[in-house]
CSV table of C-alpha atoms in Angstrom, one decimal:
chain,number,residue,atom,x,y,z
A,1,MET,CA,-18.3,-12.1,42.2
A,2,LYS,CA,-16.0,-10.5,39.6
A,3,LYS,CA,-16.3,-7.2,41.5
A,4,THR,CA,-15.2,-8.9,44.7
A,5,ILE,CA,-12.1,-10.3,43.1
A,6,LEU,CA,-11.3,-6.9,41.7
A,7,TYR,CA,-11.7,-5.4,45.2
A,8,ILE,CA,-9.4,-8.0,46.7
A,9,LEU,CA,-6.8,-7.5,44.0
A,10,PHE,CA,-6.9,-3.8,44.6
A,11,ALA,CA,-6.6,-4.2,48.3
A,12,ILE,CA,-3.6,-6.5,47.8
A,13,PHE,CA,-2.0,-3.8,45.5
A,14,ILE,CA,-2.6,-1.2,48.2
A,15,LEU,CA,-1.1,-3.4,50.9
A,16,LEU,CA,1.9,-4.1,48.7
A,17,GLN,CA,2.7,-0.4,48.7
A,18,LEU,CA,3.6,-0.8,52.4
A,19,ILE,CA,6.6,-2.9,51.4
A,20,PRO,CA,9.5,-0.5,51.8
A,21,VAL,CA,11.7,-0.1,48.7
A,22,GLU,CA,14.7,2.1,49.2
A,23,LEU,CA,15.7,4.0,46.0
A,24,PRO,CA,19.4,5.0,45.8
A,25,THR,CA,19.8,8.6,47.0
A,26,THR,CA,20.3,11.3,44.5
A,27,SER,CA,22.6,14.3,44.7
A,28,MET,CA,23.1,17.2,42.3
A,29,ASP,CA,26.3,18.3,44.0
A,30,ASN,CA,29.1,16.0,42.7
A,31,PRO,CA,32.5,17.6,42.6
A,32,ASP,CA,34.1,14.6,40.9
A,33,ASP,CA,31.6,14.4,38.1
A,34,LEU,CA,32.9,13.7,34.5
A,35,LEU,CA,31.0,16.6,32.8
A,36,LEU,CA,31.8,19.1,35.6
A,37,ASN,CA,35.6,18.4,35.3
A,38,ASN,CA,35.8,18.0,31.6
A,39,THR,CA,34.2,21.1,30.1
A,40,ASP,CA,35.7,20.4,26.7
A,41,ILE,CA,33.5,17.4,26.0
A,42,PRO,CA,31.3,18.3,23.0
A,43,ASN,CA,27.8,19.5,23.8
A,44,GLU,CA,26.2,16.8,21.7
A,45,VAL,CA,28.0,14.2,23.7
A,46,VAL,CA,27.1,15.9,27.0
A,47,ASP,CA,23.4,15.9,25.9
A,48,ILE,CA,23.5,12.1,25.0
A,49,LEU,CA,25.2,11.2,28.3
A,50,LYS,CA,22.8,13.2,30.4
A,51,ASN,CA,19.8,12.0,28.5
A,52,SER,CA,20.5,8.4,28.0
A,53,CYS,CA,23.0,7.3,30.7
A,54,TYR,CA,22.9,9.6,33.7
A,55,ASP,CA,19.7,8.3,35.2
A,56,CYS,CA,21.5,5.0,36.2
A,57,HIS,CA,25.1,5.9,35.8
A,58,SER,CA,25.3,9.0,38.1
A,59,ASN,CA,24.0,10.3,41.3
A,60,GLU,CA,21.7,12.7,39.4
A,61,THR,CA,18.9,10.2,38.9
A,62,HIS,CA,15.5,11.6,37.9
A,63,TYR,CA,13.1,9.1,39.4
A,64,PRO,CA,9.8,8.8,37.5
A,65,TRP,CA,6.5,8.6,39.3
A,66,TYR,CA,6.2,4.8,39.0
A,67,SER,CA,9.6,4.4,40.7
A,68,LYS,CA,7.6,5.0,43.9
A,69,ILE,CA,5.1,2.3,43.2
A,70,PHE,CA,5.5,-1.3,44.0
A,71,PRO,CA,6.6,-3.5,42.1
A,72,THR,CA,8.2,-1.2,39.5
A,73,SER,CA,10.0,0.5,42.5
A,74,ILE,CA,12.0,-2.7,42.9
A,75,LEU,CA,13.2,-2.8,39.3
A,76,VAL,CA,14.1,0.9,39.3
A,77,ALA,CA,16.0,0.6,42.6
A,78,ARG,CA,17.9,-2.4,41.4
A,79,ASP,CA,18.9,-1.1,38.0
A,80,THR,CA,20.0,2.3,39.4
A,81,ARG,CA,22.0,0.6,42.2
A,82,GLU,CA,23.7,-1.8,39.8
A,83,GLY,CA,24.2,0.8,37.1
A,84,ARG,CA,26.0,3.1,39.6
A,85,LEU,CA,28.1,0.2,40.8
A,86,GLU,CA,29.3,-0.6,37.3
A,87,LEU,CA,29.9,3.1,36.3
A,88,ASN,CA,29.1,6.2,38.2
A,89,PHE,CA,29.9,9.4,36.2
A,90,SER,CA,29.5,11.4,39.4
A,91,ASP,CA,32.7,9.7,40.8
A,92,TRP,CA,34.6,9.8,37.6
A,93,GLU,CA,37.7,11.8,38.8
A,94,ASN,CA,38.3,9.2,41.5
A,95,LEU,CA,39.1,6.5,38.9
A,96,SER,CA,42.8,5.9,38.0
A,97,ARG,CA,43.7,6.7,34.4
A,98,VAL,CA,43.9,3.1,33.5
A,99,ASN,CA,40.4,2.4,35.0
A,100,LYS,CA,39.1,5.4,33.1
A,101,ILE,CA,40.4,3.9,29.9
A,102,GLY,CA,38.8,0.5,30.9
A,103,VAL,CA,35.4,2.2,31.5
A,104,LEU,CA,35.6,4.1,28.1
A,105,GLU,CA,36.4,0.7,26.4
A,106,ASP,CA,33.3,-0.8,28.1
A,107,ILE,CA,31.2,2.2,27.0
A,108,VAL,CA,32.3,1.6,23.4
A,109,THR,CA,31.6,-2.2,23.7
A,110,ALA,CA,28.2,-1.7,25.4
A,111,ILE,CA,27.0,0.8,22.8
A,112,THR,CA,28.3,-1.1,19.8
A,113,LEU,CA,26.7,-4.3,20.9
A,114,GLU,CA,23.5,-2.4,21.8
A,115,GLU,CA,23.6,-3.6,25.4
A,116,MET,CA,23.2,0.0,26.6
A,117,PRO,CA,21.0,1.8,27.1
A,118,MET,CA,18.9,-1.1,28.4
A,119,ARG,CA,15.8,-2.0,26.4
A,120,ILE,CA,13.5,-1.7,29.4
A,121,TYR,CA,14.8,1.9,29.9
A,122,THR,CA,14.4,3.0,26.3
A,123,LEU,CA,10.9,1.4,26.1
A,124,ILE,CA,9.7,3.9,28.6
A,125,HIS,CA,12.1,6.7,27.9
A,126,GLN,CA,11.6,6.8,24.2
A,127,ASP,CA,13.9,9.8,23.7
A,128,ALA,CA,16.8,8.0,25.4
A,129,GLY,CA,17.4,5.6,22.5
A,130,LEU,CA,20.5,6.2,20.5
A,131,SER,CA,20.4,6.8,16.8
A,132,SER,CA,23.4,5.6,14.7
A,133,GLU,CA,24.7,9.2,14.7
A,134,ASP,CA,24.4,9.3,18.5
A,135,LYS,CA,26.3,6.1,18.8
A,136,GLU,CA,29.1,7.3,16.5
A,137,LEU,CA,29.4,10.5,18.5
A,138,VAL,CA,29.8,8.8,21.8
A,139,ILE,CA,32.1,6.1,20.5
A,140,ASN,CA,34.4,8.6,18.7
A,141,TRP,CA,34.4,10.8,21.8
A,142,ALA,CA,35.2,7.8,24.1
A,143,GLU,CA,38.1,6.6,21.9
A,144,GLU,CA,39.6,10.1,21.7
A,145,PHE,CA,39.1,10.9,25.3
A,146,SER,CA,40.8,7.6,26.2
A,147,ASP,CA,43.8,8.3,24.0
A,148,ASN,CA,44.3,11.7,25.6
A,149,LEU,CA,44.5,10.2,29.1
A,150,TYR,CA,47.9,8.7,28.5
A,151,ASP,CA,49.7,11.6,26.7
B,1,MET,CA,97.5,11.7,-6.4
B,2,LYS,CA,94.4,13.9,-6.9
B,3,ASN,CA,92.2,10.9,-7.3
B,4,LEU,CA,93.6,9.4,-4.1
B,5,LEU,CA,92.8,12.6,-2.3
B,6,SER,CA,89.2,12.8,-3.5
B,7,VAL,CA,88.7,9.1,-2.6
B,8,ALA,CA,90.0,9.9,0.9
B,9,ILE,CA,87.7,12.9,1.2
B,10,ILE,CA,84.7,10.9,0.0
B,11,MET,CA,85.6,8.1,2.5
B,12,ALA,CA,86.0,10.5,5.3
B,13,PHE,CA,82.6,12.1,4.5
B,14,SER,CA,81.0,8.7,4.3
B,15,ILE,CA,82.3,7.8,7.7
B,16,VAL,CA,81.1,11.0,9.2
B,17,ILE,CA,77.6,10.6,7.7
B,18,LEU,CA,77.5,6.9,8.6
B,19,SER,CA,78.4,7.6,12.2
B,20,PHE,CA,75.8,10.2,12.4
B,21,THR,CA,73.1,7.9,11.1
B,22,MET,CA,74.2,5.2,13.5
B,23,VAL,CA,73.9,7.7,16.4
B,24,SER,CA,70.5,8.7,15.3
B,25,ASN,CA,69.5,5.1,15.0
B,26,GLU,CA,70.6,4.4,18.5
B,27,GLN,CA,68.6,7.3,19.7
B,28,SER,CA,65.5,6.1,18.1
B,29,THR,CA,65.7,2.7,19.7
B,30,THR,CA,66.1,4.0,23.2
B,31,PRO,CA,62.6,3.8,24.7
B,32,GLN,CA,60.7,7.1,24.8
B,33,SER,CA,57.7,7.5,27.0
B,34,SER,CA,55.3,7.4,24.1
B,35,ASP,CA,56.9,4.4,22.4
B,36,VAL,CA,54.8,1.3,22.7
B,37,THR,CA,56.7,-1.9,23.9
B,38,TYR,CA,54.9,-5.1,23.0
B,39,GLU,CA,56.6,-8.5,23.0
B,40,VAL,CA,55.3,-12.0,23.6
B,41,PRO,CA,58.0,-14.5,24.6
B,42,ASN,CA,57.5,-18.0,23.4
B,43,ASN,CA,56.6,-19.5,26.7
B,44,VAL,CA,53.8,-16.9,27.0
B,45,GLN,CA,52.7,-17.3,23.4
B,46,VAL,CA,52.2,-21.0,23.9
B,47,ILE,CA,49.8,-20.4,26.9
B,48,LEU,CA,47.9,-17.6,25.1
B,49,ASP,CA,47.6,-19.8,21.9
B,50,ASN,CA,46.2,-22.7,23.9
B,51,SER,CA,43.9,-21.0,26.3
B,52,CYS,CA,43.0,-17.5,25.0
B,53,TYR,CA,43.5,-17.1,21.3
B,54,GLY,CA,40.5,-19.3,20.3
B,55,CYS,CA,38.0,-16.5,21.3
B,56,HIS,CA,40.3,-13.4,21.3
B,57,ASN,CA,41.3,-13.2,17.6
B,58,SER,CA,40.2,-11.2,14.6
B,59,ASP,CA,38.2,-14.1,13.2
B,60,SER,CA,36.5,-15.1,16.4
B,61,LYS,CA,32.9,-16.1,16.4
B,62,SER,CA,32.5,-14.4,19.8
B,63,THR,CA,31.9,-10.8,18.9
B,64,LYS,CA,32.2,-9.7,22.5
B,65,GLY,CA,35.3,-11.8,23.1
B,66,LYS,CA,36.9,-10.2,20.1
B,67,MET,CA,35.8,-6.7,21.0
B,68,LYS,CA,37.1,-6.9,24.5
B,69,LEU,CA,40.4,-8.4,23.6
B,70,ASN,CA,41.9,-9.2,20.2
B,71,PHE,CA,45.5,-10.6,20.4
B,72,ASP,CA,45.9,-9.9,16.6
B,73,LYS,CA,45.6,-6.2,17.3
B,74,LEU,CA,47.0,-5.9,20.8
B,75,GLY,CA,50.4,-4.7,19.6
B,76,ASP,CA,48.8,-1.9,17.5
B,77,LEU,CA,47.2,-0.2,20.4
B,78,LYS,CA,48.4,3.1,21.8
B,79,GLN,CA,50.1,2.9,25.2
B,80,GLY,CA,47.1,3.8,27.4
B,81,LYS,CA,44.8,1.3,25.8
B,82,LEU,CA,47.5,-1.4,25.8
B,83,VAL,CA,48.1,-0.9,29.5
B,84,SER,CA,44.4,-1.1,30.2
B,85,LYS,CA,44.1,-4.3,28.2
B,86,LEU,CA,47.1,-5.8,30.0
B,87,SER,CA,45.8,-4.9,33.4
B,88,ARG,CA,42.5,-6.5,32.5
B,89,ILE,CA,44.3,-9.7,31.4
B,90,TYR,CA,46.2,-9.7,34.6
B,91,ASN,CA,43.0,-9.4,36.7
B,92,ALA,CA,41.1,-11.9,34.6
B,93,VAL,CA,43.6,-14.7,35.0
B,94,ASN,CA,44.4,-13.7,38.6
B,95,GLU,CA,40.7,-13.9,39.6
B,96,GLN,CA,40.2,-16.9,37.4
B,97,ASP,CA,37.5,-15.2,35.4
B,98,MET,CA,39.2,-16.3,32.3
B,99,PRO,CA,39.1,-18.7,30.5
B,100,PRO,CA,35.3,-18.8,31.4
B,101,LYS,CA,34.2,-21.7,33.7
B,102,LYS,CA,31.7,-23.0,31.1
B,103,PHE,CA,34.5,-23.2,28.5
B,104,ILE,CA,36.8,-25.0,30.9
B,105,SER,CA,34.2,-27.6,31.8
B,106,LYS,CA,34.0,-28.4,28.1
B,107,TYR,CA,37.8,-28.2,27.4
B,108,PRO,CA,39.6,-29.0,30.7
B,109,ASP,CA,43.0,-28.8,29.1
B,110,LYS,CA,42.5,-25.0,28.5
B,111,LYS,CA,42.5,-24.3,32.2
B,112,LEU,CA,45.5,-22.3,33.3
B,113,SER,CA,47.7,-24.1,35.8
B,114,ASP,CA,49.1,-22.0,38.7
B,115,SER,CA,52.4,-21.7,37.0
B,116,GLN,CA,50.8,-20.7,33.7
B,117,THR,CA,48.8,-18.1,35.5
B,118,GLU,CA,51.9,-16.7,37.1
B,119,THR,CA,53.7,-16.6,33.7
B,120,VAL,CA,50.9,-14.6,32.1
B,121,LYS,CA,50.7,-12.3,35.1
B,122,GLU,CA,54.4,-11.6,35.1
B,123,TRP,CA,54.3,-11.0,31.3
B,124,ALA,CA,51.4,-8.5,31.7
B,125,ASN,CA,53.0,-6.8,34.6
B,126,ASP,CA,56.3,-6.4,32.9
B,127,LEU,CA,54.7,-4.9,29.8
B,128,ILE,CA,52.6,-2.6,31.9
B,129,ASN,CA,55.8,-1.3,33.5
B,130,LYS,CA,57.6,-0.9,30.2
B,131,ASN,CA,54.7,1.1,28.9
B,132,GLY,CA,54.5,3.8,31.6
B,133,GLY,CA,52.8,1.8,34.3
B,134,LEU,CA,49.3,2.0,35.7
């Protein structure tokens, strides 16, 4: 009896995989990318952005294996889509200077209030969590970068 | 006679020096591109005090509200950051995102009337232009 239930559950799981979930497309060629166009950003900050933010906030998403499996595929697709909508570092240079300042403000707020990176993301990507030094590095960079935009 | 002459010379010098300092004073008050202009006329202040200041001040209980906008520190911001805040104020009242709906349902008198919304928008827009524009 137990075995039958297990078989049925497994069959349902397999069938669920037929539900199409479209992951946002990725691209490594982004001429308006923040890091590509601002080579003076300190390396430590570049590493943090790439490691902790770029999966959802750029076109350079590295999809893990479970992003192809239902139902985690739905979560990954949604978070990536919404993340890019909110802030896409791949389109950075298309923002007006005042919008750039606004986004940098939001980065500072989100990191200070520990809203970003999202818990569910750092739970799986353990190395994406930000230490207090990491936070300070990004916040200081964002403040300074912002001030230089209006000089 | 000698005394009179020295007094005259000193006076002449003083006038020259004074006029120089006055000229330099005048120059420093003419707006330069990096000078921050921040002023809140009374009619705007009344609206901000009534509908915004409660959450957006240094002692606010709302950490997020305070971080996003703090009227106590708005005038201390550099030009770019000030313009960014002002443009967000403009958008928030224009799109009726602020004051928050939940807050208004509790305190209906905090809702901005159409004319109050226009007043805040004009104020923000004017300061944006005086600080180098978007």
